[in-house]
Coordinates of C-alpha atoms in Angstrom, one line a residue:
M182 CA 57.1 65.8 -96.1
K183 CA 56.3 65.0 -99.7
L184 CA 59.3 63.8 -101.7
R185 CA 59.8 65.7 -104.9
T186 CA 62.2 64.4 -107.4
L187 CA 63.7 66.0 -110.5
I188 CA 66.3 64.7 -112.9
F189 CA 68.9 67.0 -114.3
I190 CA 70.9 65.5 -117.1
L191 CA 74.0 67.6 -117.2
L192 CA 75.8 67.3 -120.5
F193 CA 77.8 70.5 -120.8
F194 CA 79.3 73.2 -118.7
C195 CA 76.2 75.2 -117.9
H196 CA 74.5 77.2 -115.2
L197 CA 71.2 75.9 -114.0
T198 CA 69.2 77.1 -111.1
Y199 CA 66.8 74.9 -109.2
F200 CA 64.2 76.9 -107.2
V201 CA 63.4 75.3 -103.9
Q202 CA 60.5 76.9 -102.0
G203 CA 62.0 80.4 -101.8
Q204 CA 65.6 79.1 -101.9
T205 CA 67.8 78.3 -104.9
A206 CA 70.5 75.8 -105.6
T207 CA 72.8 76.5 -108.4
L208 CA 74.1 73.6 -110.4
C209 CA 77.2 73.4 -112.7
S210 CA 78.5 70.6 -114.9
W211 CA 82.0 70.6 -116.2
N212 CA 83.9 68.2 -118.4
I213 CA 87.4 68.8 -117.0
A214 CA 89.5 67.0 -119.5
N215 CA 91.8 64.4 -117.9
M216 CA 91.1 65.4 -114.3
G217 CA 94.1 63.8 -112.6
G218 CA 97.8 64.2 -112.0
S219 CA 98.2 66.5 -114.9
K220 CA 96.4 69.3 -113.1
D221 CA 98.8 71.4 -111.2
D222 CA 98.1 73.6 -108.2
S223 CA 97.4 76.7 -110.4
E224 CA 94.9 74.8 -112.5
I225 CA 93.1 73.4 -109.4
A226 CA 93.0 77.0 -108.0
F227 CA 91.5 78.3 -111.2
M228 CA 88.9 75.5 -111.2
A229 CA 88.0 76.4 -107.6
S230 CA 87.6 80.1 -108.5
V231 CA 85.3 79.2 -111.4
I232 CA 83.0 76.9 -109.4
K233 CA 83.0 78.3 -105.9
N234 CA 79.8 80.3 -106.6
Y235 CA 77.8 77.2 -107.5
D236 CA 76.2 74.9 -104.9
I237 CA 76.5 71.5 -106.6
I238 CA 79.0 70.7 -109.3
A239 CA 79.1 67.6 -111.5
I240 CA 82.4 66.7 -113.0
Q241 CA 83.1 64.4 -116.0
E242 CA 86.4 62.9 -117.1
V243 CA 88.0 62.2 -113.8
S244 CA 90.9 59.8 -114.4
T245 CA 90.5 56.2 -113.2
T246 CA 94.0 56.2 -111.8
P247 CA 94.7 57.3 -108.2
P248 CA 95.7 60.8 -109.2
G249 CA 92.2 61.3 -110.5
A250 CA 90.6 60.9 -107.1
Q251 CA 93.4 62.9 -105.6
A252 CA 92.8 65.8 -108.0
V253 CA 89.1 65.9 -106.9
A254 CA 90.2 65.9 -103.3
R255 CA 92.6 68.8 -104.0
L256 CA 89.8 70.7 -105.7
A257 CA 87.5 70.2 -102.7
D258 CA 90.4 71.3 -100.4
A259 CA 90.9 74.5 -102.5
L260 CA 87.2 75.2 -102.3
N261 CA 87.3 74.7 -98.5
R262 CA 90.2 77.2 -98.3
S263 CA 88.2 79.7 -100.3
G264 CA 85.3 79.7 -97.8
G265 CA 82.5 77.4 -96.9
K266 CA 82.5 73.7 -96.3
W267 CA 82.6 71.4 -99.4
D268 CA 82.2 67.7 -99.7
Y269 CA 82.5 65.3 -102.7
R270 CA 81.9 61.8 -104.0
I271 CA 83.7 60.0 -106.8
S272 CA 82.1 57.2 -108.9
N273 CA 83.6 53.9 -109.6
P274 CA 85.1 53.7 -113.1
T275 CA 82.5 53.5 -115.9
S276 CA 82.3 50.2 -117.7
G277 CA 82.6 51.1 -121.4
E278 CA 85.4 52.0 -123.8
G279 CA 87.3 55.0 -122.5
S280 CA 86.5 54.3 -118.9
E281 CA 86.5 57.3 -116.6
R282 CA 85.1 58.4 -113.3
Y283 CA 82.6 61.2 -112.4
A284 CA 82.4 63.3 -109.3
F285 CA 79.9 65.4 -107.5
V286 CA 81.2 68.3 -105.4
W287 CA 78.8 70.4 -103.2
N288 CA 78.7 73.2 -100.7
T289 CA 77.3 71.6 -97.6
S290 CA 75.6 74.8 -96.4
K291 CA 73.4 74.6 -99.6
A292 CA 72.8 70.9 -100.2
R293 CA 73.4 67.6 -98.6
L294 CA 73.7 64.1 -100.0
S295 CA 71.0 61.5 -99.3
G296 CA 72.4 58.0 -99.5
K297 CA 75.2 56.8 -101.7
P298 CA 75.7 58.0 -105.3
W299 CA 75.7 55.2 -108.0
L300 CA 76.4 54.4 -111.6
A301 CA 73.3 53.6 -113.6
D302 CA 74.6 50.0 -114.4
S303 CA 71.3 49.2 -116.1
L304 CA 72.3 51.5 -118.9
S305 CA 75.8 50.1 -119.4
A306 CA 74.7 48.0 -122.4
L307 CA 73.1 51.0 -124.1
V308 CA 75.7 53.8 -123.6
N309 CA 79.5 53.8 -123.5
R310 CA 79.8 55.4 -120.1
E311 CA 76.8 55.0 -117.9
P312 CA 75.5 58.0 -116.0
F313 CA 76.4 58.8 -112.3
L314 CA 73.4 59.6 -110.1
A315 CA 72.9 61.0 -106.6
L316 CA 70.0 62.2 -104.4
F317 CA 70.5 65.6 -103.0
I318 CA 68.5 67.6 -100.4
S319 CA 68.3 71.3 -100.6
G320 CA 65.8 73.1 -98.3
S321 CA 62.9 70.7 -97.9
D322 CA 63.2 69.2 -101.4
T323 CA 64.9 66.1 -102.6
F324 CA 66.1 65.8 -106.2
L325 CA 67.9 63.3 -108.3
L326 CA 70.9 64.6 -110.1
A327 CA 72.5 62.7 -113.0
T328 CA 75.7 63.5 -114.9
F329 CA 76.6 61.8 -118.2
H330 CA 79.5 62.0 -120.6
A331 CA 78.3 61.1 -124.1
V332 CA 80.6 59.7 -126.8
P333 CA 82.3 62.2 -129.1
K334 CA 80.5 63.7 -132.1
D335 CA 82.1 61.2 -134.6
K336 CA 80.6 58.3 -132.6
N337 CA 77.0 59.6 -132.8
P338 CA 76.2 60.9 -129.2
A339 CA 72.6 61.4 -130.2
S340 CA 72.1 57.6 -130.2
E341 CA 73.2 57.5 -126.5
I342 CA 71.3 60.6 -125.4
S343 CA 68.1 59.1 -126.8
K344 CA 68.5 56.2 -124.3
L345 CA 68.6 58.5 -121.2
Y346 CA 64.8 58.6 -120.9
K347 CA 65.3 55.3 -119.1
L348 CA 66.7 57.2 -116.2
D349 CA 63.1 58.1 -115.3
H350 CA 62.5 54.4 -114.3
L351 CA 65.6 54.2 -112.0
Y352 CA 64.0 55.8 -109.0
E353 CA 60.7 55.7 -107.2
K354 CA 58.5 58.8 -107.7

């Protein structure tokens, strides 16, 4: 089987569709501000209702405190209760100013994780919060998914975004 790789840099909440030899995998990226203990059950249920129709979700701004990881687990639990089987992985805290975590959440009937997701540490000197990457398999294709949370507009996010071309060198084609 030939390994095909794609990079998706997910910067905003958006709907992307990846076509896989007659199948599709829908991707969503969402910056859920301060994903942690501040999110009550009704907010978690709302998030689950929004993302349940996607196959793979990238989340930015997960709190680095224990309630951040717990909120992602609560979201996966809400998705599991809404139907299907969902799994997730949470990154280590990013290294820059305004440290946060990222998460990938996915429907296991549509995609599966290959290996362990990782932070792109090689970019930590170039960007404030290094991207989080994971290899996913959907159908017979394997693709690399990256999520990234750029600095705010007043800190010139374009300068960080221009460095992301280096992601292409982080995996073997």
